[in-house]
Tab-separated table of C-alpha atoms in Angstrom:
chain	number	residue	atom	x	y	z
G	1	UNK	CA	50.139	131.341	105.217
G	2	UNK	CA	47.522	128.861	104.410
G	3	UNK	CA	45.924	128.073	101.135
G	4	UNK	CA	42.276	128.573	101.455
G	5	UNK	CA	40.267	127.078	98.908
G	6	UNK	CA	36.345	127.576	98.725
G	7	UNK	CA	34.410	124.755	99.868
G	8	UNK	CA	31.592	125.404	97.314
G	9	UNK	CA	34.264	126.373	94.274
G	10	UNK	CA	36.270	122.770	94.531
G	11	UNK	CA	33.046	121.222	94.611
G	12	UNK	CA	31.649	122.703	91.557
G	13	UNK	CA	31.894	120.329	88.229
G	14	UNK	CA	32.425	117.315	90.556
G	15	UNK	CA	29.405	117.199	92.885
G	16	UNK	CA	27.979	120.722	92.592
G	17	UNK	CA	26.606	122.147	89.479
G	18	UNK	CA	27.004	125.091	87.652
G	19	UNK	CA	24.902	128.323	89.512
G	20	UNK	CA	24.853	129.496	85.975
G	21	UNK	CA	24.088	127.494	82.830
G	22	UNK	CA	24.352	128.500	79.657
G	23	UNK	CA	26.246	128.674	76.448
G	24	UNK	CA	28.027	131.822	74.456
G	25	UNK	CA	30.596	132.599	72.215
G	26	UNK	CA	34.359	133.975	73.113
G	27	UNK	CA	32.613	137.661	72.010
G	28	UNK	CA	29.480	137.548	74.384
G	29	UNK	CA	31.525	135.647	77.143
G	30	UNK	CA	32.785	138.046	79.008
G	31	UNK	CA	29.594	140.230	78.720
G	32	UNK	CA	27.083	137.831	80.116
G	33	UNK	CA	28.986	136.981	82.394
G	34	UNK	CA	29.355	140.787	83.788
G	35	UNK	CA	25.439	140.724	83.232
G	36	UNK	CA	24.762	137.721	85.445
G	37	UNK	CA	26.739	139.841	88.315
G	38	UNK	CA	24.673	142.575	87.783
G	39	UNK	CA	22.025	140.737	88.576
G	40	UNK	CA	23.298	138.684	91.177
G	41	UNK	CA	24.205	141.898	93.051
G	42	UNK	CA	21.133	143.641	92.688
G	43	UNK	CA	19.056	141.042	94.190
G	44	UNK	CA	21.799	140.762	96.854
G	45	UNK	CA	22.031	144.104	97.559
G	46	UNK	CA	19.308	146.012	96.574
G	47	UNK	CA	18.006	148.232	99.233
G	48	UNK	CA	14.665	149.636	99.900
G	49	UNK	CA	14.916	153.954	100.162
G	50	UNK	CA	13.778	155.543	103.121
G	51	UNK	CA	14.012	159.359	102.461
G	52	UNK	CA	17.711	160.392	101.547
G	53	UNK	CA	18.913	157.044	103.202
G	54	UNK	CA	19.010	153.726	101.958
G	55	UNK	CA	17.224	151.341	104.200
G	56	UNK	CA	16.887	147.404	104.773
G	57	UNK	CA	17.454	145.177	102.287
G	58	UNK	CA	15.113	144.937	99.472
G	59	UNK	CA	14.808	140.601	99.098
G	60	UNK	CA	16.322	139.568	102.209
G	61	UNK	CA	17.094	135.262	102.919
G	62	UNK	CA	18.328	134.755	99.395
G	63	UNK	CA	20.364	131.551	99.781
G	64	UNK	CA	21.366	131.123	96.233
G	65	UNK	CA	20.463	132.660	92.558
G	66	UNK	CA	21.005	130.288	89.789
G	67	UNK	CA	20.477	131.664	86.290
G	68	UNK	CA	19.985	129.731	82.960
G	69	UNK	CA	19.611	131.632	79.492
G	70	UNK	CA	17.844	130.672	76.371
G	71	UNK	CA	17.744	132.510	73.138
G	72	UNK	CA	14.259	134.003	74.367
G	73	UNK	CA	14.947	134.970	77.629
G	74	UNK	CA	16.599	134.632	81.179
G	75	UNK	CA	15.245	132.330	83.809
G	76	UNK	CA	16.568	133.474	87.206
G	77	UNK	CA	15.726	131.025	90.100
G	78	UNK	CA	15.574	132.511	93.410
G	79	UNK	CA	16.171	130.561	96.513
G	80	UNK	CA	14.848	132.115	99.386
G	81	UNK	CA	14.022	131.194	103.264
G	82	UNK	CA	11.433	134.038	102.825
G	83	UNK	CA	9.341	133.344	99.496
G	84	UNK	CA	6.222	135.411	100.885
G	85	UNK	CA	8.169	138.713	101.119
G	86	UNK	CA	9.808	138.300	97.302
G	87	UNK	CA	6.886	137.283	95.854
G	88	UNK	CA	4.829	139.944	97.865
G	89	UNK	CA	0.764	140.848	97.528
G	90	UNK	CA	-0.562	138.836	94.205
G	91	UNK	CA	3.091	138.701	93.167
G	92	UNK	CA	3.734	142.804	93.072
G	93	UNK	CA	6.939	142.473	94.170
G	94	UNK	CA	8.147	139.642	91.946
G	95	UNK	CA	6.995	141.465	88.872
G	96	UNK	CA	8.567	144.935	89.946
G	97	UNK	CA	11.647	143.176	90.191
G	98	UNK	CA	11.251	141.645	86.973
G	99	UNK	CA	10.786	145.187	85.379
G	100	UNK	CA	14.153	146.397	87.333
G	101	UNK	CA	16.103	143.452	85.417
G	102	UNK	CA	14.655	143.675	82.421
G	103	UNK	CA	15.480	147.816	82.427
G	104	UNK	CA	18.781	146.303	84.093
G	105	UNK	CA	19.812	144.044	81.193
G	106	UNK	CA	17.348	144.728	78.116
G	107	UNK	CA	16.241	141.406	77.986
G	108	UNK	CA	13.146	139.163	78.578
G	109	UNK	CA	13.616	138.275	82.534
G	110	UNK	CA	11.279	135.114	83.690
G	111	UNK	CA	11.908	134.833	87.757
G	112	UNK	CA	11.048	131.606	89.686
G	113	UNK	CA	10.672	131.510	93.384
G	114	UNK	CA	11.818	128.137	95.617
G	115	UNK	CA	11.154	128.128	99.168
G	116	UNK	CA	14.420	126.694	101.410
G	117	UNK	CA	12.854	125.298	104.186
G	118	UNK	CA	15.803	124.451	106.381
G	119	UNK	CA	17.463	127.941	106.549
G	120	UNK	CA	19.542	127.120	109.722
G	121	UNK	CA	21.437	124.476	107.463
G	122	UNK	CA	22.524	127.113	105.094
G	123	UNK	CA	25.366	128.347	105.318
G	124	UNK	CA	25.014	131.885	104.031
G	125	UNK	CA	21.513	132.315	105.565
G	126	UNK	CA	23.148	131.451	108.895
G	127	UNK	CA	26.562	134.124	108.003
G	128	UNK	CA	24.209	136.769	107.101
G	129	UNK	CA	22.070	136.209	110.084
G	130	UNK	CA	24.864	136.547	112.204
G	131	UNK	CA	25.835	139.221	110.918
G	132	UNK	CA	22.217	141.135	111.317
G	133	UNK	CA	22.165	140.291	114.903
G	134	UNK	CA	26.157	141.927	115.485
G	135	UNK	CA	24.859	144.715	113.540
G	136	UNK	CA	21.895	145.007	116.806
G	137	UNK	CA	24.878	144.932	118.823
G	138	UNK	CA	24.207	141.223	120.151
G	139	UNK	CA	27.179	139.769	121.983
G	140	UNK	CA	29.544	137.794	119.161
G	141	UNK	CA	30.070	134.873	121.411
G	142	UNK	CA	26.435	134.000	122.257
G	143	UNK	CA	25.302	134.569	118.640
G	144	UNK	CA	27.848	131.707	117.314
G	145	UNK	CA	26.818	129.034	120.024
G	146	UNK	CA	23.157	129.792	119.182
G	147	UNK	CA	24.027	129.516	115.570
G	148	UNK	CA	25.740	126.104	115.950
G	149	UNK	CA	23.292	125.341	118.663
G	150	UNK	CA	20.299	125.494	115.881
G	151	UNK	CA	22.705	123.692	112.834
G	152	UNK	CA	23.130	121.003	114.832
G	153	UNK	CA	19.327	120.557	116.241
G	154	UNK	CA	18.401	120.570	112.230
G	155	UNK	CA	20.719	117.792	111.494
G	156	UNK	CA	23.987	119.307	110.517
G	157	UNK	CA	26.657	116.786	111.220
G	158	UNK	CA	28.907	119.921	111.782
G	159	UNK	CA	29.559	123.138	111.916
G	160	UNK	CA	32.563	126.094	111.859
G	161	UNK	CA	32.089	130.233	112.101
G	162	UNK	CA	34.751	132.239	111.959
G	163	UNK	CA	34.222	135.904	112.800
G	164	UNK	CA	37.350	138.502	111.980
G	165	UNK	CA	37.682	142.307	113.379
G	166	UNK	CA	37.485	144.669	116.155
G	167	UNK	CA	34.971	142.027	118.102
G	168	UNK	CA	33.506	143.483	121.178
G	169	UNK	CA	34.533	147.272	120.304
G	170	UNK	CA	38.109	145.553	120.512
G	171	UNK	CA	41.375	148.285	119.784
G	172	UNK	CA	43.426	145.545	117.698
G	173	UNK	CA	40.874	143.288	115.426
G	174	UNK	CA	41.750	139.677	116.121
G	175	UNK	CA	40.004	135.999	114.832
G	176	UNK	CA	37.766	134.053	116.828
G	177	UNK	CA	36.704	130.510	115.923
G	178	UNK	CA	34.512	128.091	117.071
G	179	UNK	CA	33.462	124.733	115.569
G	180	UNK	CA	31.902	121.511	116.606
G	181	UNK	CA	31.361	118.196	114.728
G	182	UNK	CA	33.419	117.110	111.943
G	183	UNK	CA	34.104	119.440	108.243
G	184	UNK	CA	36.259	117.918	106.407
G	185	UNK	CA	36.994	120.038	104.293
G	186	UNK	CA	39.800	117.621	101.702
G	187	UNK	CA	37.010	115.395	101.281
G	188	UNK	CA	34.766	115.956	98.062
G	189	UNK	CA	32.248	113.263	98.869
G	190	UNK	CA	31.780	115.501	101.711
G	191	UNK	CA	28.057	118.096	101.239
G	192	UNK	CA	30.057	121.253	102.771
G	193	UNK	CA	28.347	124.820	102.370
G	194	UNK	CA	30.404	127.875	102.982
G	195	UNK	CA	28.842	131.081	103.086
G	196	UNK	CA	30.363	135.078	103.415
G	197	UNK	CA	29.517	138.583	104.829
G	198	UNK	CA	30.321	141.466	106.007
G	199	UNK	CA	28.492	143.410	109.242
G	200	UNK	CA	29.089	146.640	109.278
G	201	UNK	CA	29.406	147.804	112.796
G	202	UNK	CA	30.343	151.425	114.581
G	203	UNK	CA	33.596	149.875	115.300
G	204	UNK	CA	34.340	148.994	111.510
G	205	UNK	CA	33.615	145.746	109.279
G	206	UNK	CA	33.288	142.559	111.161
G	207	UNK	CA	33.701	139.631	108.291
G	208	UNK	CA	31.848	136.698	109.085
G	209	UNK	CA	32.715	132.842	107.565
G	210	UNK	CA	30.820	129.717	108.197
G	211	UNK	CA	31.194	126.090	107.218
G	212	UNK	CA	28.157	123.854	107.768
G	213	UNK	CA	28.680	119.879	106.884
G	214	UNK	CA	25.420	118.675	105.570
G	215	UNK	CA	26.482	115.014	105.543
G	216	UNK	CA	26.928	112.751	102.381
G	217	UNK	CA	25.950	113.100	98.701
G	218	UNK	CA	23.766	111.249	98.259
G	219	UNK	CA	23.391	108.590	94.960
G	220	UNK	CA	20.886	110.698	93.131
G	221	UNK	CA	23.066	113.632	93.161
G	222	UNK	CA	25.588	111.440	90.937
G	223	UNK	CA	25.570	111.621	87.229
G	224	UNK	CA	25.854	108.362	86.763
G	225	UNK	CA	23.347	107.033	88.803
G	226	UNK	CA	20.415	108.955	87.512
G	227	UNK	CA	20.752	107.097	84.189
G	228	UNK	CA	22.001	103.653	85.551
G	229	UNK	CA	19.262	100.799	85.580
G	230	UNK	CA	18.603	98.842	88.616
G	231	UNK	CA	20.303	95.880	87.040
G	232	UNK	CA	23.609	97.340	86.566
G	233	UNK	CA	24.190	99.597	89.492
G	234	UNK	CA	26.394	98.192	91.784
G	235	UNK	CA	25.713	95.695	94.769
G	236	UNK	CA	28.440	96.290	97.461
G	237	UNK	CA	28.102	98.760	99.267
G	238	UNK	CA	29.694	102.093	98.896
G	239	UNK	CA	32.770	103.588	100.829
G	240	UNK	CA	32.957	105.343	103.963
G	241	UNK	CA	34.423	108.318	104.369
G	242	UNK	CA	35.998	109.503	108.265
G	243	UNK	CA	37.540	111.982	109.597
């Protein structure tokens, strides 16, 4: 059995920063840190109610929540491939949601919006859409060669979706994989987003992975270089990496 490691996870502290940033003691550790879950899941999952049944979901194209805490309140930033449909009419639907967190947590909430403009680059935007498109009962092998088909227009220098169950209304669930361009995956220098879900189908859950190699970091994402002055950054030029 292999040992899968999350792209995004072994990145973190190295290249990737924190998605949440902020300080507590041993006592209120564990209970922030169940709090920013909470929230997490409730813009993830929240759905709208229609009737008895629960209907679509609530803030759909969230790409990433990040969430930073000060002693007055809790910034949540919102990244979204749909900003106009969280935000909603004169921002109703960005302050409703700030009430539900607040009544959620008991604390001041303060929720900032950024627009992701490149959607098809992202890897859990592209997994969830996927997923939305099984769920209309689209056919599993012409959804990931469109997917891939769209990274790599955008500028993705490769790409990898892996989609697990009873595929096609299949008796035994089995894997099916398709990738092109390169992912290397060892390599930290390497930008690689992974993103996760689930489509729930008539046949059972279909679970959904994809890889997407967004190229190099690039200097300004190094902690180093953001402080370095022009006269003592380096000269030669910097290591390439190939797979």
């Amino acid at each position: 059995m292999g040992q899968k490691v999350n792209p995004v996870a072994f990145r973190t502290g190295v290249m990737e920063g924190w998605k949440s940033r902020w300080y507590a003691s041993k006592k209120e550790f564990s209970s922030l840190l169940v709090e920013d879950k909470k929230i997490r899941d409730y813009i993830k999952k929240h759905r709208e109610n229609d009737g008895d049944q629960k209907g679509q979901l609530s803030f759909p194209g969230v790409a990433k929540i990040e969430i930073e805490r000060t002693r007055d309140e809790v910034r949540v930033i919102i990244t979204t491939s749909r900003p106009g449909l969280l935000i909603g009419r004169k921002g109703e639907r960005v302050e409703l949601l700030q009430t539900e967190l607040e009544n959620l947590t008991g604390r001041r909430i303060n929720i900032k919006t950024i627009e992701e403009k490149h959607p098809e680059l992202v890897a859990q935007l592209v997994a969830e859409d996927i997923g939305d498109q099984l769920i209309r009962r689209a056919s599993f092998r012409r959804v990931m060669k469109h997917a891939m088909s769209k990274a790599m227009e955008s500028g993705a220098k490769g790409i990898k979706i892996q989609l697990s169950g009873r595929l096609g209304g299949a008796e035994m669930a089995r894997c099916e994989k398709q990738s092109v361009g390169s992912i290397p995956l060892s390599t930290l220098r390497a930008h690689i987003d992974y993103g996760f879900t689930e489509a729930k189908i008539a046949q059972g859950h279909i679970g959904i992975q994809v890889w997407i190699n967004q190229g190099e970091y690039s200097n300004e994402d190094d902690n180093n270089g953001q402080n370095a002055e022009k006269s003592e950054t380096p000269k030669n030029p910097k290591r390439s990496y190939k797979r």
